[in-house]
PDB file of C-alpha atoms and ligand atoms in Angstrom:
ATOM      1  CA  MET A  17      97.582  86.446 133.668  1.00 57.00           C
ATOM      2  CA  PRO A  18      96.784  90.189 133.942  1.00 67.00           C
ATOM      3  CA  GLU A  19      96.377  92.175 130.770  1.00 71.00           C
ATOM      4  CA  THR A  20      99.563  93.878 129.667  1.00 90.00           C
ATOM      5  CA  HIS A  21      99.430  97.416 128.384  1.00 97.00           C
ATOM      6  CA  GLN A  22     103.142  97.566 127.682  1.00 97.00           C
ATOM      7  CA  LEU A  23     104.147  98.705 124.209  1.00 97.00           C
ATOM      8  CA  LYS A  24     106.855  97.020 122.194  1.00 97.00           C
ATOM      9  CA  PRO A  25     109.696  98.752 120.361  1.00 97.00           C
ATOM     10  CA  GLY A  26     108.621  99.442 116.786  1.00 96.00           C
ATOM     11  CA  ASN A  27     104.904  99.626 117.664  1.00 96.00           C
ATOM     12  CA  LYS A  28     102.560 101.643 115.465  1.00 97.00           C
ATOM     13  CA  ILE A  29      99.998 102.481 118.110  1.00 98.00           C
ATOM     14  CA  ARG A  30      96.836 104.363 117.115  1.00 98.00           C
ATOM     15  CA  LEU A  31      95.352 105.966 120.205  1.00 98.00           C
ATOM     16  CA  ALA A  32      91.914 106.408 118.662  1.00 97.00           C
ATOM     17  CA  ARG A  33      91.766 102.619 118.297  1.00 97.00           C
ATOM     18  CA  THR A  34      93.129 101.899 121.770  1.00 97.00           C
ATOM     19  CA  SER A  35      90.574 101.468 124.549  1.00 97.00           C
ATOM     20  CA  THR A  36      90.362 104.025 127.351  1.00 98.00           C
ATOM     21  CA  THR A  37      87.923 101.809 129.254  1.00 96.00           C
ATOM     22  CA  GLY A  38      89.105  99.703 132.167  1.00 93.00           C
ATOM     23  CA  LYS A  39      85.901  97.700 131.961  1.00 93.00           C
ATOM     24  CA  ASP A  40      87.187  96.219 128.692  1.00 93.00           C
ATOM     25  CA  PHE A  41      89.907  94.551 130.744  1.00 94.00           C
ATOM     26  CA  HIS A  42      88.309  93.870 134.113  1.00 94.00           C
ATOM     27  CA  ASP A  43      84.688  93.203 135.018  1.00 93.00           C
ATOM     28  CA  ASP A  44      84.803  93.224 138.814  1.00 96.00           C
ATOM     29  CA  ARG A  45      85.538  96.531 140.503  1.00 97.00           C
ATOM     30  CA  ASP A  46      85.475  95.102 144.056  1.00 98.00           C
ATOM     31  CA  ALA A  47      87.999  92.416 143.163  1.00 97.00           C
ATOM     32  CA  ALA A  48      90.167  95.021 141.414  1.00 97.00           C
ATOM     33  CA  GLU A  49      90.154  97.224 144.510  1.00 98.00           C
ATOM     34  CA  ALA A  50      91.032  94.304 146.779  1.00 98.00           C
ATOM     35  CA  GLU A  51      93.933  93.311 144.526  1.00 98.00           C
ATOM     36  CA  PHE A  52      95.071  96.928 144.437  1.00 98.00           C
ATOM     37  CA  GLU A  53      95.130  97.170 148.245  1.00 98.00           C
ATOM     38  CA  ALA A  54      97.279  94.032 148.485  1.00 98.00           C
ATOM     39  CA  LEU A  55      99.656  95.376 145.825  1.00 98.00           C
ATOM     40  CA  ARG A  56      99.954  98.696 147.636  1.00 97.00           C
ATOM     41  CA  LEU A  57     101.124  96.942 150.804  1.00 97.00           C
ATOM     42  CA  GLU A  58     103.583  94.820 148.885  1.00 98.00           C
ATOM     43  CA  MET A  59     104.895  97.940 147.122  1.00 98.00           C
ATOM     44  CA  ALA A  60     105.589  99.564 150.504  1.00 97.00           C
ATOM     45  CA  GLU A  61     107.570  96.507 151.649  1.00 97.00           C
ATOM     46  CA  LEU A  62     109.581  96.293 148.442  1.00 98.00           C
ATOM     47  CA  GLN A  63     110.304 100.013 148.508  1.00 98.00           C
ATOM     48  CA  TYR A  64     111.550  99.708 152.101  1.00 97.00           C
ATOM     49  CA  LYS A  65     114.065  97.104 150.930  1.00 97.00           C
ATOM     50  CA  LEU A  66     115.060  99.147 147.868  1.00 98.00           C
ATOM     51  CA  TYR A  67     115.768 102.072 150.198  1.00 97.00           C
ATOM     52  CA  ALA A  68     117.687  99.914 152.690  1.00 97.00           C
ATOM     53  CA  GLU A  69     119.719  98.337 149.893  1.00 97.00           C
ATOM     54  CA  GLY A  70     120.536 101.838 148.655  1.00 97.00           C
ATOM     55  CA  LYS A  71     121.931 100.893 145.271  1.00 97.00           C
ATOM     56  CA  ARG A  72     119.339 101.019 142.566  1.00 98.00           C
ATOM     57  CA  LYS A  73     116.686 103.494 141.462  1.00 98.00           C
ATOM     58  CA  LEU A  74     113.234 103.250 139.944  1.00 98.00           C
ATOM     59  CA  LEU A  75     111.940 106.103 137.795  1.00 98.00           C
ATOM     60  CA  ILE A  76     108.236 106.323 137.009  1.00 98.00           C
ATOM     61  CA  VAL A  77     107.159 108.790 134.332  1.00 99.00           C
ATOM     62  CA  LEU A  78     103.507 109.877 134.215  1.00 98.00           C
ATOM     63  CA  GLN A  79     102.071 111.645 131.201  1.00 98.00           C
ATOM     64  CA  ALA A  80      98.458 112.340 130.243  1.00 98.00           C
ATOM     65  CA  MET A  81      96.137 114.829 128.657  1.00 98.00           C
ATOM     66  CA  ASP A  82      94.765 117.374 131.188  1.00 97.00           C
ATOM     67  CA  THR A  83      92.499 115.686 133.786  1.00 97.00           C
ATOM     68  CA  GLY A  84      94.061 112.330 132.831  1.00 98.00           C
ATOM     69  CA  GLY A  85      94.691 111.506 136.500  1.00 98.00           C
ATOM     70  CA  LYS A  86      98.406 112.026 137.086  1.00 98.00           C
ATOM     71  CA  ASP A  87      97.934 113.706 140.465  1.00 98.00           C
ATOM     72  CA  SER A  88      95.406 111.232 141.740  1.00 97.00           C
ATOM     73  CA  THR A  89      97.557 108.314 140.568  1.00 98.00           C
ATOM     74  CA  ILE A  90     100.395 109.633 142.739  1.00 98.00           C
ATOM     75  CA  ARG A  91      98.041 110.143 145.685  1.00 98.00           C
ATOM     76  CA  LYS A  92      96.449 106.701 145.443  1.00 98.00           C
ATOM     77  CA  VAL A  93      99.173 104.379 144.180  1.00 98.00           C
ATOM     78  CA  PHE A  94     101.928 105.563 146.544  1.00 97.00           C
ATOM     79  CA  ARG A  95      99.767 105.932 149.649  1.00 96.00           C
ATOM     80  CA  GLY A  96     101.552 104.135 152.469  1.00 92.00           C
ATOM     81  CA  VAL A  97     104.956 104.137 150.801  1.00 96.00           C
ATOM     82  CA  ASN A  98     107.582 105.800 153.024  1.00 95.00           C
ATOM     83  CA  PRO A  99     107.871 109.395 151.725  1.00 95.00           C
ATOM     84  CA  GLN A 100     111.569 109.420 152.621  1.00 94.00           C
ATOM     85  CA  GLY A 101     112.259 106.914 149.869  1.00 96.00           C
ATOM     86  CA  MET A 102     110.244 108.826 147.270  1.00 97.00           C
ATOM     87  CA  GLN A 103     111.300 111.716 145.098  1.00 97.00           C
ATOM     88  CA  ILE A 104     108.329 113.282 143.322  1.00 98.00           C
ATOM     89  CA  THR A 105     108.759 116.089 140.805  1.00 98.00           C
ATOM     90  CA  SER A 106     106.021 118.013 138.982  1.00 98.00           C
ATOM     91  CA  PHE A 107     107.314 119.703 135.861  1.00 98.00           C
ATOM     92  CA  LYS A 108     105.662 122.997 134.970  1.00 98.00           C
ATOM     93  CA  ALA A 109     106.432 125.381 132.127  1.00 98.00           C
ATOM     94  CA  PRO A 110     110.197 125.997 132.392  1.00 98.00           C
ATOM     95  CA  SER A 111     111.457 129.050 134.275  1.00 98.00           C
ATOM     96  CA  SER A 112     113.757 131.547 132.579  1.00 98.00           C
ATOM     97  CA  LEU A 113     116.723 129.948 134.360  1.00 98.00           C
ATOM     98  CA  GLU A 114     115.666 126.534 133.057  1.00 98.00           C
ATOM     99  CA  LEU A 115     115.227 127.935 129.565  1.00 97.00           C
ATOM    100  CA  ASP A 116     118.819 129.186 129.705  1.00 98.00           C
ATOM    101  CA  HIS A 117     119.901 125.516 129.768  1.00 98.00           C
ATOM    102  CA  ASP A 118     119.185 122.543 127.536  1.00 98.00           C
ATOM    103  CA  TYR A 119     115.762 120.953 128.106  1.00 98.00           C
ATOM    104  CA  LEU A 120     117.173 117.887 129.875  1.00 98.00           C
ATOM    105  CA  TRP A 121     119.063 119.935 132.471  1.00 98.00           C
ATOM    106  CA  ARG A 122     116.208 120.213 134.938  1.00 98.00           C
ATOM    107  CA  ILE A 123     115.137 116.638 134.209  1.00 98.00           C
ATOM    108  CA  HIS A 124     118.542 115.130 134.914  1.00 98.00           C
ATOM    109  CA  ALA A 125     118.738 117.007 138.209  1.00 98.00           C
ATOM    110  CA  ALA A 126     115.462 115.387 139.299  1.00 98.00           C
ATOM    111  CA  VAL A 127     116.172 111.732 138.517  1.00 98.00           C
ATOM    112  CA  PRO A 128     115.997 109.565 141.631  1.00 98.00           C
ATOM    113  CA  ALA A 129     119.083 108.979 143.743  1.00 97.00           C
ATOM    114  CA  LYS A 130     120.225 105.501 144.837  1.00 97.00           C
ATOM    115  CA  GLY A 131     117.578 103.646 146.809  1.00 98.00           C
ATOM    116  CA  LYS A 132     114.769 105.932 145.719  1.00 98.00           C
ATOM    117  CA  ILE A 133     111.626 105.708 143.680  1.00 98.00           C
ATOM    118  CA  GLY A 134     111.311 108.851 141.586  1.00 98.00           C
ATOM    119  CA  VAL A 135     108.034 109.964 140.055  1.00 98.00           C
ATOM    120  CA  PHE A 136     107.802 112.506 137.262  1.00 98.00           C
ATOM    121  CA  ASN A 137     104.442 114.259 137.066  1.00 98.00           C
ATOM    122  CA  ARG A 138     104.960 115.414 133.465  1.00 98.00           C
ATOM    123  CA  SER A 139     108.517 115.137 132.240  1.00 98.00           C
ATOM    124  CA  HIS A 140     110.990 115.670 129.396  1.00 98.00           C
ATOM    125  CA  TYR A 141     108.195 114.401 127.140  1.00 99.00           C
ATOM    126  CA  GLU A 142     106.520 117.818 127.405  1.00 98.00           C
ATOM    127  CA  ASP A 143     109.433 118.971 125.263  1.00 98.00           C
ATOM    128  CA  VAL A 144     108.017 116.963 122.358  1.00 98.00           C
ATOM    129  CA  LEU A 145     104.332 117.410 123.323  1.00 98.00           C
ATOM    130  CA  VAL A 146     103.256 120.925 124.332  1.00 98.00           C
ATOM    131  CA  VAL A 147     106.439 122.270 122.763  1.00 98.00           C
ATOM    132  CA  ARG A 148     105.622 120.565 119.437  1.00 98.00           C
ATOM    133  CA  VAL A 149     101.907 121.413 119.391  1.00 98.00           C
ATOM    134  CA  GLU A 150     102.461 125.035 120.369  1.00 97.00           C
ATOM    135  CA  ASN A 151     105.557 125.489 118.176  1.00 97.00           C
ATOM    136  CA  LEU A 152     107.627 126.671 121.121  1.00 98.00           C
ATOM    137  CA  VAL A 153     110.812 125.710 119.286  1.00 98.00           C
ATOM    138  CA  PRO A 154     111.393 125.136 115.538  1.00 98.00           C
ATOM    139  CA  GLU A 155     110.474 121.717 114.132  1.00 98.00           C
ATOM    140  CA  LYS A 156     114.078 120.868 113.338  1.00 98.00           C
ATOM    141  CA  VAL A 157     114.863 121.301 117.046  1.00 98.00           C
ATOM    142  CA  TRP A 158     112.056 119.170 118.516  1.00 98.00           C
ATOM    143  CA  LYS A 159     112.482 116.489 115.861  1.00 98.00           C
ATOM    144  CA  GLN A 160     115.926 115.662 117.170  1.00 98.00           C
ATOM    145  CA  ARG A 161     114.627 115.234 120.684  1.00 98.00           C
ATOM    146  CA  TYR A 162     113.101 111.753 120.325  1.00 98.00           C
ATOM    147  CA  GLU A 163     116.527 110.280 119.716  1.00 98.00           C
ATOM    148  CA  GLN A 164     118.100 112.493 122.374  1.00 98.00           C
ATOM    149  CA  ILE A 165     115.504 111.285 124.866  1.00 98.00           C
ATOM    150  CA  ASN A 166     116.156 107.648 123.951  1.00 98.00           C
ATOM    151  CA  GLN A 167     119.866 108.172 124.519  1.00 98.00           C
ATOM    152  CA  PHE A 168     119.262 109.994 127.791  1.00 98.00           C
ATOM    153  CA  GLU A 169     117.058 107.177 129.066  1.00 98.00           C
ATOM    154  CA  GLN A 170     119.669 104.664 127.953  1.00 98.00           C
ATOM    155  CA  LEU A 171     122.247 106.518 130.037  1.00 98.00           C
ATOM    156  CA  LEU A 172     119.955 106.387 133.066  1.00 98.00           C
ATOM    157  CA  ALA A 173     119.269 102.685 132.549  1.00 98.00           C
ATOM    158  CA  ALA A 174     122.981 101.962 132.216  1.00 98.00           C
ATOM    159  CA  SER A 175     123.515 103.806 135.508  1.00 97.00           C
ATOM    160  CA  GLY A 176     121.213 101.571 137.547  1.00 97.00           C
ATOM    161  CA  THR A 177     117.846 103.222 136.939  1.00 98.00           C
ATOM    162  CA  THR A 178     114.866 101.098 136.011  1.00 98.00           C
ATOM    163  CA  ILE A 179     112.434 103.205 133.982  1.00 98.00           C
ATOM    164  CA  LEU A 180     108.668 102.747 133.656  1.00 98.00           C
ATOM    165  CA  LYS A 181     106.593 105.177 131.609  1.00 98.00           C
ATOM    166  CA  PHE A 182     102.814 105.418 131.823  1.00 98.00           C
ATOM    167  CA  TYR A 183     100.500 107.265 129.479  1.00 98.00           C
ATOM    168  CA  LEU A 184      97.112 107.580 131.191  1.00 98.00           C
ATOM    169  CA  HIS A 185      94.731 107.222 128.270  1.00 98.00           C
ATOM    170  CA  ILE A 186      91.343 108.939 128.727  1.00 98.00           C
ATOM    171  CA  SER A 187      88.623 109.571 126.168  1.00 98.00           C
ATOM    172  CA  LYS A 188      87.669 113.037 124.997  1.00 98.00           C
ATOM    173  CA  GLU A 189      84.242 112.561 126.575  1.00 98.00           C
ATOM    174  CA  GLU A 190      85.782 111.616 129.933  1.00 98.00           C
ATOM    175  CA  GLN A 191      87.923 114.747 129.768  1.00 98.00           C
ATOM    176  CA  ARG A 192      84.811 116.822 129.069  1.00 98.00           C
ATOM    177  CA  GLN A 193      83.145 115.482 132.206  1.00 98.00           C
ATOM    178  CA  ARG A 194      86.205 115.979 134.382  1.00 98.00           C
ATOM    179  CA  LEU A 195      86.748 119.542 133.162  1.00 97.00           C
ATOM    180  CA  GLN A 196      83.078 120.322 133.702  1.00 97.00           C
ATOM    181  CA  GLU A 197      83.402 119.061 137.287  1.00 97.00           C
ATOM    182  CA  ARG A 198      86.295 121.419 137.858  1.00 96.00           C
ATOM    183  CA  ILE A 199      83.997 124.240 136.788  1.00 96.00           C
ATOM    184  CA  ASP A 200      80.897 123.064 138.659  1.00 97.00           C
ATOM    185  CA  MET A 201      82.456 122.025 141.976  1.00 96.00           C
ATOM    186  CA  PRO A 202      83.851 124.904 144.081  1.00 97.00           C
ATOM    187  CA  GLU A 203      86.429 122.635 145.742  1.00 97.00           C
ATOM    188  CA  LYS A 204      87.811 121.772 142.300  1.00 96.00           C
ATOM    189  CA  HIS A 205      88.011 125.344 140.981  1.00 96.00           C
ATOM    190  CA  TRP A 206      91.674 125.573 141.933  1.00 96.00           C
ATOM    191  CA  LYS A 207      92.462 122.843 139.420  1.00 95.00           C
ATOM    192  CA  PHE A 208      90.740 124.635 136.554  1.00 95.00           C
ATOM    193  CA  ASN A 209      92.776 126.651 134.120  1.00 93.00           C
ATOM    194  CA  THR A 210      91.225 128.260 131.045  1.00 94.00           C
ATOM    195  CA  HIS A 211      94.296 127.153 129.125  1.00 94.00           C
ATOM    196  CA  ASP A 212      92.988 123.587 129.522  1.00 95.00           C
ATOM    197  CA  LEU A 213      90.109 124.516 127.168  1.00 97.00           C
ATOM    198  CA  ILE A 214      92.556 125.714 124.532  1.00 96.00           C
ATOM    199  CA  LYS A 215      94.465 122.461 124.846  1.00 97.00           C
ATOM    200  CA  ARG A 216      91.205 120.520 124.639  1.00 98.00           C
ATOM    201  CA  ALA A 217      90.447 122.244 121.332  1.00 98.00           C
ATOM    202  CA  GLN A 218      93.803 120.879 120.117  1.00 98.00           C
ATOM    203  CA  TRP A 219      92.918 117.322 121.195  1.00 98.00           C
ATOM    204  CA  ASP A 220      93.810 115.741 117.832  1.00 98.00           C
ATOM    205  CA  GLU A 221      97.180 117.489 117.614  1.00 98.00           C
ATOM    206  CA  TYR A 222      98.052 116.334 121.124  1.00 98.00           C
ATOM    207  CA  GLN A 223      96.964 112.763 120.374  1.00 98.00           C
ATOM    208  CA  SER A 224      99.226 112.758 117.294  1.00 98.00           C
ATOM    209  CA  ALA A 225     102.090 114.148 119.352  1.00 98.00           C
ATOM    210  CA  TYR A 226     101.502 111.406 121.940  1.00 98.00           C
ATOM    211  CA  GLU A 227     101.465 108.746 119.219  1.00 98.00           C
ATOM    212  CA  ALA A 228     104.849 109.976 118.007  1.00 98.00           C
ATOM    213  CA  VAL A 229     106.206 109.706 121.566  1.00 98.00           C
ATOM    214  CA  LEU A 230     104.785 106.223 122.130  1.00 98.00           C
ATOM    215  CA  ARG A 231     106.093 104.956 118.787  1.00 98.00           C
ATOM    216  CA  ARG A 232     109.526 106.539 118.817  1.00 98.00           C
ATOM    217  CA  CYS A 233     110.441 106.400 122.483  1.00 98.00           C
ATOM    218  CA  THR A 234     109.513 102.852 123.422  1.00 98.00           C
ATOM    219  CA  SER A 235     112.690 100.930 124.048  1.00 96.00           C
ATOM    220  CA  LYS A 236     113.383  97.718 125.901  1.00 94.00           C
ATOM    221  CA  HIS A 237     115.007  99.592 128.780  1.00 95.00           C
ATOM    222  CA  ALA A 238     112.295 102.287 128.993  1.00 97.00           C
ATOM    223  CA  PRO A 239     108.921 100.993 127.795  1.00 96.00           C
ATOM    224  CA  TRP A 240     105.696 102.970 127.621  1.00 98.00           C
ATOM    225  CA  HIS A 241     102.504 101.531 129.067  1.00 98.00           C
ATOM    226  CA  VAL A 242      99.205 102.851 127.704  1.00 98.00           C
ATOM    227  CA  ILE A 243      96.827 102.588 130.638  1.00 98.00           C
ATOM    228  CA  PRO A 244      93.057 102.736 130.041  1.00 98.00           C
ATOM    229  CA  ALA A 245      92.261 105.513 132.512  1.00 98.00           C
ATOM    230  CA  ASP A 246      88.556 106.369 132.263  1.00 98.00           C
ATOM    231  CA  GLN A 247      87.940 104.237 135.374  1.00 98.00           C
ATOM    232  CA  LYS A 248      90.236 105.236 138.216  1.00 98.00           C
ATOM    233  CA  TRP A 249      89.939 101.849 139.937  1.00 98.00           C
ATOM    234  CA  TYR A 250      91.299 100.070 136.875  1.00 98.00           C
ATOM    235  CA  ARG A 251      93.968 102.700 136.222  1.00 98.00           C
ATOM    236  CA  ASN A 252      95.310 102.333 139.777  1.00 98.00           C
ATOM    237  CA  LEU A 253      95.322  98.547 139.567  1.00 98.00           C
ATOM    238  CA  ALA A 254      97.007  98.394 136.164  1.00 98.00           C
ATOM    239  CA  ILE A 255      99.776 100.775 137.261  1.00 98.00           C
ATOM    240  CA  ALA A 256     100.303  99.088 140.628  1.00 98.00           C
ATOM    241  CA  ARG A 257     100.619  95.712 138.910  1.00 98.00           C
ATOM    242  CA  VAL A 258     103.424  96.949 136.679  1.00 98.00           C
ATOM    243  CA  ILE A 259     105.301  98.698 139.487  1.00 98.00           C
ATOM    244  CA  VAL A 260     105.069  95.766 141.907  1.00 98.00           C
ATOM    245  CA  ASP A 261     105.977  93.280 139.195  1.00 98.00           C
ATOM    246  CA  THR A 262     109.031  95.394 138.369  1.00 98.00           C
ATOM    247  CA  LEU A 263     110.084  95.721 142.016  1.00 98.00           C
ATOM    248  CA  ARG A 264     109.665  91.958 142.499  1.00 98.00           C
ATOM    249  CA  LYS A 265     112.016  91.353 139.591  1.00 98.00           C
ATOM    250  CA  MET A 266     114.506  93.895 140.942  1.00 98.00           C
ATOM    251  CA  ASP A 267     114.337  91.831 144.154  1.00 98.00           C
ATOM    252  CA  PRO A 268     115.956  94.355 146.522  1.00 98.00           C
ATOM    253  CA  LYS A 269     117.711  92.896 149.546  1.00 97.00           C
ATOM    254  CA  PHE A 270     118.546  94.272 152.983  1.00 96.00           C
ATOM    255  CA  PRO A 271     122.305  94.900 153.033  1.00 94.00           C
ATOM    256  CA  PRO A 272     124.407  92.731 155.337  1.00 90.00           C
ATOM    257  CA  PRO A 273     125.348  94.405 158.643  1.00 86.00           C
ATOM    258  CA  GLU A 274     128.536  96.468 158.458  1.00 82.00           C
ATOM    259  CA  GLN A 275     130.099  94.294 161.140  1.00 84.00           C
ATOM    260  CA  ALA A 276     129.165  91.121 162.937  1.00 84.00           C
ATOM    261  CA  VAL A 277     126.360  91.812 165.412  1.00 83.00           C
ATOM    262  CA  ASP A 278     126.051  88.354 166.910  1.00 84.00           C
ATOM    263  CA  GLY A 279     126.276  88.372 170.670  1.00 86.00           C
ATOM    264  CA  ILE A 280     126.309  92.179 171.079  1.00 89.00           C
ATOM    265  CA  THR A 281     124.129  93.304 173.972  1.00 92.00           C
ATOM    266  CA  VAL A 282     123.060  96.902 174.376  1.00 94.00           C
ATOM    267  CA  ASP A 283     123.410  98.034 178.011  1.00 91.00           C
TER     268      ASP A 283
HETATM  269  P1  LIG B  26      99.794 121.209 135.516  1.00 94.21           P
HETATM  270  O1  LIG B  26     100.449 119.871 135.313  1.00 94.21           O
HETATM  271  O2  LIG B  26      98.318 121.177 135.286  1.00 94.21           O
HETATM  272  O3  LIG B  26     100.171 121.831 136.813  1.00 94.21           O
HETATM  273  O4  LIG B  26     100.344 122.182 134.381  1.00 94.21           O
HETATM  274  C1  LIG B  26     101.677 122.320 134.116  1.00 94.21           C
HETATM  275  C2  LIG B  26     101.818 123.020 132.800  1.00 94.21           C
HETATM  276  O5  LIG B  26     103.193 123.139 132.502  1.00 94.21           O
HETATM  277  C3  LIG B  26     101.163 122.290 131.644  1.00 94.21           C
HETATM  278  O6  LIG B  26     100.347 123.171 130.923  1.00 94.21           O
HETATM  279  C4  LIG B  26     102.341 121.845 130.808  1.00 94.21           C
HETATM  280  O7  LIG B  26     102.059 121.766 129.442  1.00 94.21           O
HETATM  281  C5  LIG B  26     103.372 122.894 131.125  1.00 94.21           C
HETATM  282  N1  LIG B  26     104.716 122.399 130.867  1.00 94.21           N
HETATM  283  C6  LIG B  26     105.359 121.392 131.475  1.00 94.21           C
HETATM  284  N2  LIG B  26     106.564 121.181 130.918  1.00 94.21           N
HETATM  285  C7  LIG B  26     106.679 122.089 129.915  1.00 94.21           C
HETATM  286  C8  LIG B  26     107.698 122.372 128.971  1.00 94.21           C
HETATM  287  N3  LIG B  26     108.837 121.683 128.942  1.00 94.21           N
HETATM  288  N4  LIG B  26     107.496 123.379 128.121  1.00 94.21           N
HETATM  289  C9  LIG B  26     106.346 124.093 128.153  1.00 94.21           C
HETATM  290  N5  LIG B  26     105.342 123.865 129.011  1.00 94.21           N
HETATM  291  C10 LIG B  26     105.511 122.877 129.888  1.00 94.21           C
HETATM  292 MG1  LIG B  27      96.440 121.452 134.920  1.00 94.21          MG
END
């Protein structure tokens, strides 16, 4: 039985005491990669049926500290899945138009349509993470958001959206190495942003803000998974397992033909 990283409602997770190391959960990288490849193929088949069925939606939320691996998770885990059935949205700092609306406005507009798998690269959770750490709105405003987010996710779930949330958990040392690579390797310069160093200096504040999210916004219909993400091969496997397991349970089916097709011959 694979290790589960799914949190339960009412959890009191402490990130500093939660492993970031895939090797604590799996000791054979080759076997992990082989299992991952098989899961990837199965995911593509299940997604094809979800799309054909055209009724339900799967929303995958990715959150992490900088360099946590959100982009590479999208690149690796969804490789081979038909892009037409995917809806991927990267949330940046809100534009002035977006700021003229409530914080869920742009999020709601990006939730997957029927038959689609939607991926959020960052999400509404930034509105209780960066916004909280950097005091972008008063405390009394962001404090209400945990409950608002729970209600919003409940609305999505009640409207046929299955929600999976992943926090890619890396260590501070792993982040140091990955940031240093972005500085040392010319082909990674484009990913480097000096603001990442400021955020790194606020590591503890961000970890506390993440703990609040993981504790307060884990519900039965929208659970968080804390994925040990220092080793990319384990991260990919752990995420693929959850997604494929979820799609298997959704059990999408090809719709019946609109009319009887028996005996029709195309000239
Ligand atoms: P990246 O994901 O590296 O492209 O960076 C996107 C940036 O947008 C990050 O620094 C986020 O913290 C920031 N961001 C995303 N959502 C929000 C938000 N709701 N409010 C403020 N900043 C945000
Ligand atoms: Mg960045």
